XYZ file of C-alpha atoms in Angstrom:
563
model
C 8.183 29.606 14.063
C 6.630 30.669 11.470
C 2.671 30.201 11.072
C 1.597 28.018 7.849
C -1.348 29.415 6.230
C -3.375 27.660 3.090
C -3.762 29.383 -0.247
C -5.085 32.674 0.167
C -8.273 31.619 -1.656
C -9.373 28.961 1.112
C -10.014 29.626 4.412
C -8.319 26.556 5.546
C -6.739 22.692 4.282
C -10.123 20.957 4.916
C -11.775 23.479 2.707
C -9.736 23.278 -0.057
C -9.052 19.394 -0.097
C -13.152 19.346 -0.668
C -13.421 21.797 -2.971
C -10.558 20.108 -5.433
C -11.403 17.103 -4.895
C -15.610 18.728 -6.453
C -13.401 20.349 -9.113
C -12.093 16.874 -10.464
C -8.255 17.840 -9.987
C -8.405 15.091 -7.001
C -10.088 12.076 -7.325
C -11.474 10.173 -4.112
C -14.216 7.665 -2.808
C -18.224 8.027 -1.789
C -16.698 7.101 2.180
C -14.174 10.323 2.447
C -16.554 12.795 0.657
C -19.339 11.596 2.568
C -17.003 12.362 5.804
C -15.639 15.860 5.023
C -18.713 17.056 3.507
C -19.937 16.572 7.115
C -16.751 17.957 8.660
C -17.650 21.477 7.030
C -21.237 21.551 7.653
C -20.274 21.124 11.204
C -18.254 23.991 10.825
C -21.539 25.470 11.482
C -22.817 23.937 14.327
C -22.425 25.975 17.686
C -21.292 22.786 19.271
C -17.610 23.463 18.206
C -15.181 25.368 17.558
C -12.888 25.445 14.535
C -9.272 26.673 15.552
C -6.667 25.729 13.593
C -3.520 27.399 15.461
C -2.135 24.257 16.580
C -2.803 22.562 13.555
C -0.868 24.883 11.137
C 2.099 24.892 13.942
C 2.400 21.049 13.985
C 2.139 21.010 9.528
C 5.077 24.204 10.159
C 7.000 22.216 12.608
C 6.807 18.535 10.375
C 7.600 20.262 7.286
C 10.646 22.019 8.741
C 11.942 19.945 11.580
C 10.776 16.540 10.684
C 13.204 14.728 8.509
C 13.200 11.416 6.743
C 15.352 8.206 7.166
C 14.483 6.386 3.691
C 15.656 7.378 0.398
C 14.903 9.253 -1.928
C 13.858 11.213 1.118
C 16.523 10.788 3.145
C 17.502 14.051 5.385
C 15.426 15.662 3.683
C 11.978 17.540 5.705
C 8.895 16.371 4.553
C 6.490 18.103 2.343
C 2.852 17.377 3.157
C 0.786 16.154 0.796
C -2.790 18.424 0.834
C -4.803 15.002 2.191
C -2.308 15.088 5.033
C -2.897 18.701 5.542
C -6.244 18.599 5.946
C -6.306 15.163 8.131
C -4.033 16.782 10.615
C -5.665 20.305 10.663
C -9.419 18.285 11.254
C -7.568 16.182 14.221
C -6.604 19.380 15.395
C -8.660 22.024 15.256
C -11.863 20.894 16.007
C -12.512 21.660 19.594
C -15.669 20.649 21.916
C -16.866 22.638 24.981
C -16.335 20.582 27.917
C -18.696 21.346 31.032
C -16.756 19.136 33.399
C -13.422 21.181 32.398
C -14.891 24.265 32.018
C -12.820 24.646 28.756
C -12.804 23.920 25.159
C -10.885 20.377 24.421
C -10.314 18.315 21.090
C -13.367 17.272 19.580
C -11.875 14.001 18.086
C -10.795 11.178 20.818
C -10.772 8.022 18.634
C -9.477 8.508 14.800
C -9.692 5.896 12.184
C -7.213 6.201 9.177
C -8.018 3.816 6.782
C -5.237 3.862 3.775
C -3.240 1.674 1.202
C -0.400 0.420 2.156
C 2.979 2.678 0.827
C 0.727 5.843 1.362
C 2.927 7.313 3.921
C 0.958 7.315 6.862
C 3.411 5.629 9.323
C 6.086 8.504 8.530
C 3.111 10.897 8.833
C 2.238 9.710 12.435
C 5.964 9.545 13.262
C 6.212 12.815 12.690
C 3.089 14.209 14.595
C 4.624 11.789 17.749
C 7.826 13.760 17.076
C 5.982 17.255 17.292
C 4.479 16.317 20.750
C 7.789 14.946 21.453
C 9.707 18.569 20.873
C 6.886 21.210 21.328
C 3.844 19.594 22.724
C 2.421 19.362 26.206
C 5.265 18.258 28.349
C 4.570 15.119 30.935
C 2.958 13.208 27.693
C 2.913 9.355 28.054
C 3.061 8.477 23.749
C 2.752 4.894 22.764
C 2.998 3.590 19.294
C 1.385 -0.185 19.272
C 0.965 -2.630 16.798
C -0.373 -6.323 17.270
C 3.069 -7.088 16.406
C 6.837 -5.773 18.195
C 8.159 -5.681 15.196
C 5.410 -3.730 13.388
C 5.736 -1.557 16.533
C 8.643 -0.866 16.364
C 8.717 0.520 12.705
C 6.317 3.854 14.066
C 9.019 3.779 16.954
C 12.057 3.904 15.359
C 10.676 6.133 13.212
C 10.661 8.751 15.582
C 13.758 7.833 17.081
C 15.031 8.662 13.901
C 13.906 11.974 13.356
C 15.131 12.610 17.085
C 18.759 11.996 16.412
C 18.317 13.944 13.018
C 18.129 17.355 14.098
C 19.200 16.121 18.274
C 22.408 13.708 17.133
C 24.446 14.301 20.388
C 21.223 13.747 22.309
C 21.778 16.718 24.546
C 17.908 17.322 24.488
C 16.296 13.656 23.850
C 17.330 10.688 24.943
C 16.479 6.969 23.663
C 16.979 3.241 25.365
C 15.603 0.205 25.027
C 12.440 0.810 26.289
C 11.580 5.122 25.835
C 12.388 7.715 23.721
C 12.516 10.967 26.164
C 12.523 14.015 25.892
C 14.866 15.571 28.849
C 13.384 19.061 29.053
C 9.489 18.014 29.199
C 9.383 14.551 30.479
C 7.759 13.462 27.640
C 8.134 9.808 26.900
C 7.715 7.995 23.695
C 6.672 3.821 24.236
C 5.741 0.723 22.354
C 3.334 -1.898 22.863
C 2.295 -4.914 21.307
C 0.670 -8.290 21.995
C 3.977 -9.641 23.507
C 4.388 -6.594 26.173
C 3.298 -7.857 29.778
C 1.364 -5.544 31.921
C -0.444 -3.726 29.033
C -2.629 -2.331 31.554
C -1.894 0.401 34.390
C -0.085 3.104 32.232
C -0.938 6.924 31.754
C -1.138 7.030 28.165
C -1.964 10.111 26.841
C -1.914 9.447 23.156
C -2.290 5.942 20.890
C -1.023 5.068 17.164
C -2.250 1.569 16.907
C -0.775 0.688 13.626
C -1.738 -1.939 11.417
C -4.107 -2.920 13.321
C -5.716 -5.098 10.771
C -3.503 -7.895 12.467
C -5.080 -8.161 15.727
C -8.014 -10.786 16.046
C -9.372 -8.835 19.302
C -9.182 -5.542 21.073
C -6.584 -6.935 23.994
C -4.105 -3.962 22.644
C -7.114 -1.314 21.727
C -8.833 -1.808 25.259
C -5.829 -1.680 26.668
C -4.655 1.094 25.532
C -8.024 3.256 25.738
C -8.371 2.520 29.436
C -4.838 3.447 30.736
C -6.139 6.894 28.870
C -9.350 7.122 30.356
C -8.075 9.887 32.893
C -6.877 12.037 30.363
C -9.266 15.655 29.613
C -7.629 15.538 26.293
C -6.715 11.598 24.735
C -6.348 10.446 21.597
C -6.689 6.976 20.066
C -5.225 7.036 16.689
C -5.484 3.978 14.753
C -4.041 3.967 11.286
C -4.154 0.667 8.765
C -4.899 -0.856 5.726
C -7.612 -3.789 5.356
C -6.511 -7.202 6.427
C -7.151 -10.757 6.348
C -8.275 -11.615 9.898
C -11.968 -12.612 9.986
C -14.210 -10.739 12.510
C -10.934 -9.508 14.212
C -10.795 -5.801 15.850
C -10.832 -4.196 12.645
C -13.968 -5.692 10.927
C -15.680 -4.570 14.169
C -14.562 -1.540 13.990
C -14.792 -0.285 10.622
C -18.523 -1.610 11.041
C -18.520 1.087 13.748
C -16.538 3.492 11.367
C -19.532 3.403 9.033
C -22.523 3.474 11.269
C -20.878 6.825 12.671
C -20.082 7.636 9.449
C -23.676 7.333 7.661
C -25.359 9.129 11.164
C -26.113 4.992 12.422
C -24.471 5.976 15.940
C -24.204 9.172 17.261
C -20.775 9.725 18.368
C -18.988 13.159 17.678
C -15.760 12.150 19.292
C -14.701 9.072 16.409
C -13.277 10.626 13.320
C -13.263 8.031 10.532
C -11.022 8.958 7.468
C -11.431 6.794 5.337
C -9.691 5.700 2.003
C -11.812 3.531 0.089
C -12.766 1.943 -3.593
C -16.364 2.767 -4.771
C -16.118 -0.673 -6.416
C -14.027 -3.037 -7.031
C -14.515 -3.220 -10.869
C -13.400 0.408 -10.858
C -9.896 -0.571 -10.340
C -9.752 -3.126 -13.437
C -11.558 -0.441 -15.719
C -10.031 2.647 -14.364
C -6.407 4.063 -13.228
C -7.300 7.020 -12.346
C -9.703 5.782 -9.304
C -6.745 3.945 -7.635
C -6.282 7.502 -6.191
C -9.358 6.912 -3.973
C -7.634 4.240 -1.863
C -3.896 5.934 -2.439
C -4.147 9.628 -2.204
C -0.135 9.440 -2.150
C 0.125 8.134 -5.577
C 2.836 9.190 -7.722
C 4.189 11.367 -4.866
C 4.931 8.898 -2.686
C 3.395 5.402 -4.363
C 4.691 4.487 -7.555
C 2.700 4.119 -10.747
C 5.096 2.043 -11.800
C 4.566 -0.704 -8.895
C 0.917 -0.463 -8.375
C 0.567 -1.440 -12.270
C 2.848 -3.956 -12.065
C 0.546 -5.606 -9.086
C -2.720 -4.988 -11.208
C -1.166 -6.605 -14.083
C -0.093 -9.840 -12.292
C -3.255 -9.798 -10.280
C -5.305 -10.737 -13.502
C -3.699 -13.842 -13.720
C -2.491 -15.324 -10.107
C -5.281 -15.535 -7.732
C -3.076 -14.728 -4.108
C -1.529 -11.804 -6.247
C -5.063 -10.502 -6.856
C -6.602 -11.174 -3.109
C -3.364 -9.342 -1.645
C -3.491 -6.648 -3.959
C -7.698 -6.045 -3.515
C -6.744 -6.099 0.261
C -3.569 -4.126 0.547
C -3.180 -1.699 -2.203
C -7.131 -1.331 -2.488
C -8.308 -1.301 0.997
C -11.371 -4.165 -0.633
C -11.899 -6.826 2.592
C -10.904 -10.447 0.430
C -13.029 -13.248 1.630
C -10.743 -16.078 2.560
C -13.390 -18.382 1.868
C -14.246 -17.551 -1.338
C -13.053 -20.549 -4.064
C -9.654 -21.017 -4.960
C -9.591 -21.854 -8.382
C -12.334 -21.037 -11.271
C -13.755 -24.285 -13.287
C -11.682 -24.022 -16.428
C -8.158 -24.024 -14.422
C -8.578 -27.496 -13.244
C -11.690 -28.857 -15.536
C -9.773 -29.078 -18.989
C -9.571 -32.139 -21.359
C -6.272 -34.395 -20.643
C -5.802 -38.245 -22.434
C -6.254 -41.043 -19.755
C -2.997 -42.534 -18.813
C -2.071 -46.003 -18.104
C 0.554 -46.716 -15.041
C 1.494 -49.678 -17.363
C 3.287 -46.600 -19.342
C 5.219 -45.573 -16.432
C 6.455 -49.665 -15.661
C 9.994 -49.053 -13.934
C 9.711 -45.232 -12.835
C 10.359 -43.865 -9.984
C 7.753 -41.790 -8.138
C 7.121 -39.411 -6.026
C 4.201 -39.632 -3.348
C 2.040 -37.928 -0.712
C -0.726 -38.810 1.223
C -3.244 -36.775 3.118
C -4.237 -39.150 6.085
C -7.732 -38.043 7.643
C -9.024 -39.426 10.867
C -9.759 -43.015 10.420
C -13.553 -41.611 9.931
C -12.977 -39.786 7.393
C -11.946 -39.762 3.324
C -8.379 -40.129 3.215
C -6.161 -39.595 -0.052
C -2.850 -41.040 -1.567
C -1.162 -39.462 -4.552
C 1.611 -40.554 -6.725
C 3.382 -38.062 -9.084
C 5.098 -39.066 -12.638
C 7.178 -37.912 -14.913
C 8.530 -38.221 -18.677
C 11.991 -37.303 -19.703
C 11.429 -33.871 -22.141
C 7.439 -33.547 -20.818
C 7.166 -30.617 -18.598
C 3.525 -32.523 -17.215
C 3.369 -33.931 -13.815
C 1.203 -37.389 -14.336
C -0.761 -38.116 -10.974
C -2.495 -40.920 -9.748
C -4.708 -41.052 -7.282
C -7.183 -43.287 -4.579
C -9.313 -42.231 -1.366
C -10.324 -43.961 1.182
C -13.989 -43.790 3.275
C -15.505 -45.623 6.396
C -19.095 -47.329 4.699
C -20.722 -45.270 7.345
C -19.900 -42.410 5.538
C -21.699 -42.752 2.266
C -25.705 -42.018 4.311
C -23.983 -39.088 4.970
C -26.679 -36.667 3.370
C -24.221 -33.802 3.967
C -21.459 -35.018 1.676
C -24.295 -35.932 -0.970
C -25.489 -32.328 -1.460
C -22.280 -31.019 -1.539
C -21.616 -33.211 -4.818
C -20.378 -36.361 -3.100
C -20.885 -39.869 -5.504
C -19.419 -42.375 -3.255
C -20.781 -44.994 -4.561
C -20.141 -44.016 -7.727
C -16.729 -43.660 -7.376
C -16.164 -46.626 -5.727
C -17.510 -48.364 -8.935
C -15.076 -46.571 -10.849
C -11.929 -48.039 -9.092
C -10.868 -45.067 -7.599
C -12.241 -45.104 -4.084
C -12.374 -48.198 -1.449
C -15.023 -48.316 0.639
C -14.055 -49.928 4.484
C -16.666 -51.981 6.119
C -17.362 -50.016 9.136
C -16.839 -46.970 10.566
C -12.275 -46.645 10.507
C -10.661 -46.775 7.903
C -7.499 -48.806 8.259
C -4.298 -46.831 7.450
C -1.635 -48.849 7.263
C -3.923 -50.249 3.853
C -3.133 -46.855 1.733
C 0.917 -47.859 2.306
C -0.089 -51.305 1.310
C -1.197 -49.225 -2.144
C 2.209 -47.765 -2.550
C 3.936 -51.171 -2.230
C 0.691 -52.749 -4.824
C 2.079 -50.181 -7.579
C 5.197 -51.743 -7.198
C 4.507 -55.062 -6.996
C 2.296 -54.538 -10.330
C 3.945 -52.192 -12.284
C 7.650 -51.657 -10.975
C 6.863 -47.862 -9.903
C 9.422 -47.278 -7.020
C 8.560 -44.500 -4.301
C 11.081 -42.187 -3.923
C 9.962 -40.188 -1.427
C 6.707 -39.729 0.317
C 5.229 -36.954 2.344
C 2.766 -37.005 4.825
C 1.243 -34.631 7.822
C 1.776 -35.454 11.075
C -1.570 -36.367 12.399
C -2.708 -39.600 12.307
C 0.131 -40.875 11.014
C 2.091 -43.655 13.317
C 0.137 -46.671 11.882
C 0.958 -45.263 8.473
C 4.202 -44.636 9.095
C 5.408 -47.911 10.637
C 3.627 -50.106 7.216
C 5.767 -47.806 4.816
C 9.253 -48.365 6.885
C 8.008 -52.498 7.034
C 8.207 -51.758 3.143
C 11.757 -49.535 3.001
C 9.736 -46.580 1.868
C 11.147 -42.890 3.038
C 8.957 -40.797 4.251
C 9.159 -36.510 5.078
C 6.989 -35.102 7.120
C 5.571 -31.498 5.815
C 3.603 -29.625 7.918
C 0.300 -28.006 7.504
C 0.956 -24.398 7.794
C 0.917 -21.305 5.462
C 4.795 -21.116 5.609
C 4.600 -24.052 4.303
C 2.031 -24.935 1.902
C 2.191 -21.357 0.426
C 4.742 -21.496 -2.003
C 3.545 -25.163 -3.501
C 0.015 -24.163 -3.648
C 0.629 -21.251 -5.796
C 2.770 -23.308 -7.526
C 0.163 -25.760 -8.191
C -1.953 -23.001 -9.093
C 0.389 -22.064 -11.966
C 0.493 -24.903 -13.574
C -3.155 -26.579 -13.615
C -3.768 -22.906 -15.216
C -1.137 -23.795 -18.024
C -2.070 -27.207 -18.258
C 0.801 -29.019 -16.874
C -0.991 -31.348 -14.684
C -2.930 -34.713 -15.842
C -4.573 -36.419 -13.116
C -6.157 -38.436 -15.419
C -9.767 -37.142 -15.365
C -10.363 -38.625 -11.529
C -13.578 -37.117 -10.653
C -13.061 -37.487 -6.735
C -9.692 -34.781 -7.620
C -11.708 -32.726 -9.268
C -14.926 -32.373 -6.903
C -12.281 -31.856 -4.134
C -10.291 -28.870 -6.354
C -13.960 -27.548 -6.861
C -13.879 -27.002 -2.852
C -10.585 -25.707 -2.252
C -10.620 -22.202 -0.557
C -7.586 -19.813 -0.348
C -6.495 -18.414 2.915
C -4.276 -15.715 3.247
C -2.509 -14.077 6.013
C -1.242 -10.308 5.448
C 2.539 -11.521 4.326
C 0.662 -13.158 1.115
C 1.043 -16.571 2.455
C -1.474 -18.776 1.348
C -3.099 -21.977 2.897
C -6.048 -24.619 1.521
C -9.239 -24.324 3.160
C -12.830 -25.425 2.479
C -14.999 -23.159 0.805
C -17.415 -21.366 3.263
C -15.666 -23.726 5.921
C -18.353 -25.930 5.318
C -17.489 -29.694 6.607
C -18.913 -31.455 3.936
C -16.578 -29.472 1.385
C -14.029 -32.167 0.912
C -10.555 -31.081 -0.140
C -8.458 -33.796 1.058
C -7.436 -34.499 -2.787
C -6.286 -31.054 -3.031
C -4.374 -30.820 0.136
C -2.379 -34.104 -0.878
C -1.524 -32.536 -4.100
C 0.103 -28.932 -2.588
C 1.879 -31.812 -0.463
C 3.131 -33.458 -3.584
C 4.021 -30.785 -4.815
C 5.860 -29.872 -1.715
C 7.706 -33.282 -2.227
C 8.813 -32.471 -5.404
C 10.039 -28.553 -4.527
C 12.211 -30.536 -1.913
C 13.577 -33.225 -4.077
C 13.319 -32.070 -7.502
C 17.066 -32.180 -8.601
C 17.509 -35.960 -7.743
C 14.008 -36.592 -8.368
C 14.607 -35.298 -12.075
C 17.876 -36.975 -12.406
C 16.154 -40.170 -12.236
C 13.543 -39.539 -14.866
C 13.853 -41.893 -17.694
């Protein structure tokens, strides 16, 4: 096979991805400089060695012999990008004298690739499993894990993929359920994720831990590491973009990342490569810095779809958070506020229910323990008005209004009460079956018939036996991200154009003031207190991404019946 080489005017990939990216003709963050400006002082150092042979035969062998499943690539052998170059060359060459071996072996044991999602680096590490599957050491033990099988699986098939591309009659490799094998050297191919039993007890000679963003401890990592801890040579690759799990694996181990990185912790055996925003008002001011988190871009990222999630990130809050996270590498704080002050503070006319004698409604309720504030929402319409008219009351145990927490987080109780829109229970429960008693009051007073009501499980049995005394319908909807995503954001949309009048109630307000948006990694959203701080109440938002549930689900008949 033929031996790559660089251009003739650098003495290798690593040298010449530094020096371009010094000459301005590539752009990329403070973290990566800082990272190969160390790589080629260390050049230097007596400590190591700097052979590239088996780095420029694994580019030769993935740019000839390596060939894609996904179009506009399809069957065709990949062409390294220079960033890829110079990763794999530094993973490679870089060799440490071992006294215990008596030998030189691979500096780098643990390597951290840090990258924007749609970068390529999941076909990249496919391909370097696929070169240790054909011409590396034989009697290798490969696994490609994920915190998820599916996930997994994608690095997995990957390679399985290339296998049969060039190997279609499998007379040299050989795939089940389980292993891709290669017949000649033994060498065995794997996955691994958190539903595998008996993660421990393997011989793993080599880790891709991919998207690893996902796991919320090191049960995989650990798992992994230790079945290699035999090995003169292993290597623990872990390749991912940023994620949404708090203080999971990956928070602690970029911390790590970066106290190796700025000379914190001395550790000469963790590579950290990482693709990172200087800022993240860089991204809103200038294009041209995406390429610090997406060295792919416009070869393998589109222009055309990262612009397209910049422009709706400036107006839809989980568009933005995802976007900072995924295509920016920027860690989103899901406790950060959901909405800003002018989306839900804006001037609306006070309605009367008398106006709405005779509709039909829709409802939700929010039912807290019978200690806490509880809310119950109704939601109106007009026939040729696109706004949703909602009415509101909470409920609150008297012991609750010394609470001194409540009061410095903006509670008036008291207040409130006085203004008809709270009731106060003597005592410390609040007694549910009284809020259905306040769906069958608006009837009895103005004619509003409930149409449908939804409600969350908890607490709910006392509730739910007053409203069937009264013929009301209830639907239960669930708490849960795949659930109160799509309403949320939907709420969202339309207190930022205006469309909803909840008639100035302060006690709606203060609780949209406290809303926090969670978000999981599939942009699925969920309504959390800001901070998670208890005293954050946001039990009149929750009810209102339930109402708006309700109406999702019934809207056709609902609408029908509008007049």
């Amino acid at each position: 096979m033929e031996k790559l080489e660089p251009r003739f005017v650098y003495p290798n990939y690593l040298t010449e991805y530094r020096e371009r990216i010094r000459l301005g003709e590539i752009i990329a963050g403070r973290e990566l400089i800082l990272e190969l400006d160390k790589l080629i002082d260390e050049m230097d150092d007596p400590r190591y060695r700097y052979d590239t042979t088996e780095a420029y035969t694994r580019i030769a062998f993935m740019e000839n012999l390596c060939l894609q499943s996904k179009k506009p690539f399809y069957m065709k052998p990949m062409k390294l990008l220079l960033w890829q170059k110079a990763f794999i060359e530094v993973m490679y060459s870089y060799k440490k004298w071992s006294d215990e071996l008596g030998r030189y072996i691979k500096r780098f044991q643990d390597i951290m690739l840090l990258i924007a999602r749609k970068n390529g680096k999941t076909t990249l590490m496919a391909a370097d499993a696929h070169t240790d599957l054909r011409i590396g050491d034989g009697g290798q033990d490969i696994v490609c894990a994920s915190n998820d099988d599916k996930q997994a699986s994608l690095l997995w098939n990957e390679v399985d993929g290339m296998r049969k591309r060039i190997d279609p009659k499998g007379k040299w490799t050989h795939k089940n359920m389980s292993q891709i094998e290669n017949l000649t050297n033994d060498t065995k191919i794997f996955k691994l994720s958190s539903k595998t039993q008996n993660k421990d007890g393997r011989n793993i000679d080599k880790t891709y831990f991919d998207e690893s963003h996902d796991a919320e401890d090191d049960e995989i990592a650990a798992a992994c590491q230790k079945s290699m801890s035999v090995k003169d040579e292993p290597m623990f690759i872990n390749l991912t973009t940023e994620g949404f799990v708090n203080d999971g694996y990956l928070d602690n181990k970029l911390a790590y990342a970066r106290k190796v990185l700025n000379d914190e912790i001395d550790d000469d055996t963790f590579l950290p490569w990482l693709y990172t925003q200087d800022s993240e008002n860089e991204i809103w001011q200038d294009e041209k810095s995406w390429y610090k988190s997406n060295p792919s871009l416009g070869a393998i990222k589109k222009w055309s779809y990262l612009r397209g999630e910049v422009v709706k990130s400036k107006v839809d809050k989980s568009t933005r958070m995802h976007t900072l996270c995924k295509d920016f590498n920027i860690k989103q704080n899901n406790a950060q506020a959901w909405l800003m002050y002018e989306d839900y503070h804006y001037p609306t006319p006070v309605f009367d229910l008398e106006e709405f004698r005779g509709r039909i409604a829709l409802g939700a309720v929010d039912l807290s323990a019978t200690t806490d504030l509880s809310n119950a929402k109704i939601l109106l319409m007009r026939p040729d008005d696109k706004t949703k008219y909602v009415y509101s009351h909470y409920w609150i145990p008297e012991s609750k209004l010394t609470d001194s927490d409540d009061r410095e987080a903006g509670a008036k109780y008291v207040e409130w009460a006085k203004a008809g829109i709270l009731t106060i229970h003597e005592g410390n429960e609040i007694d549910i079956s009284q809020i259905a008693d306040w769906f069958y009051k608006l009837y009895k007073d103005y004619g509003i018939r409930l149409y449908m009501c939804g409600y969350d499980q908890r607490y709910a049995k006392t509730f739910l036996d007053r409203m069937d005394e009264y013929g009301f319908e209830c639907q239960m909807i669930n708490q849960n991200r795949h659930v109160m995503s799509s309403p949320m954001k939907l709420v969202e949309a339309d207190l930022k154009s205006r469309l909803i009048n909840y008639g100035q109630n302060a006690m709606d307000e203060w609780c949209l003031g406290n809303a926090a948006m969670e978000m999981d990694n599939l942009g699925n959203v969920m309504c959390v207190k800001v901070n998670n701080q208890a005293s954050k109440r946001i039990d009149g938002a929750v009810t209102l991404i339930i109402l708006y549930e309700v109406f999702r689900r019934c809207r056709s008949e609902f609408m029908l019946n509008v007049k």
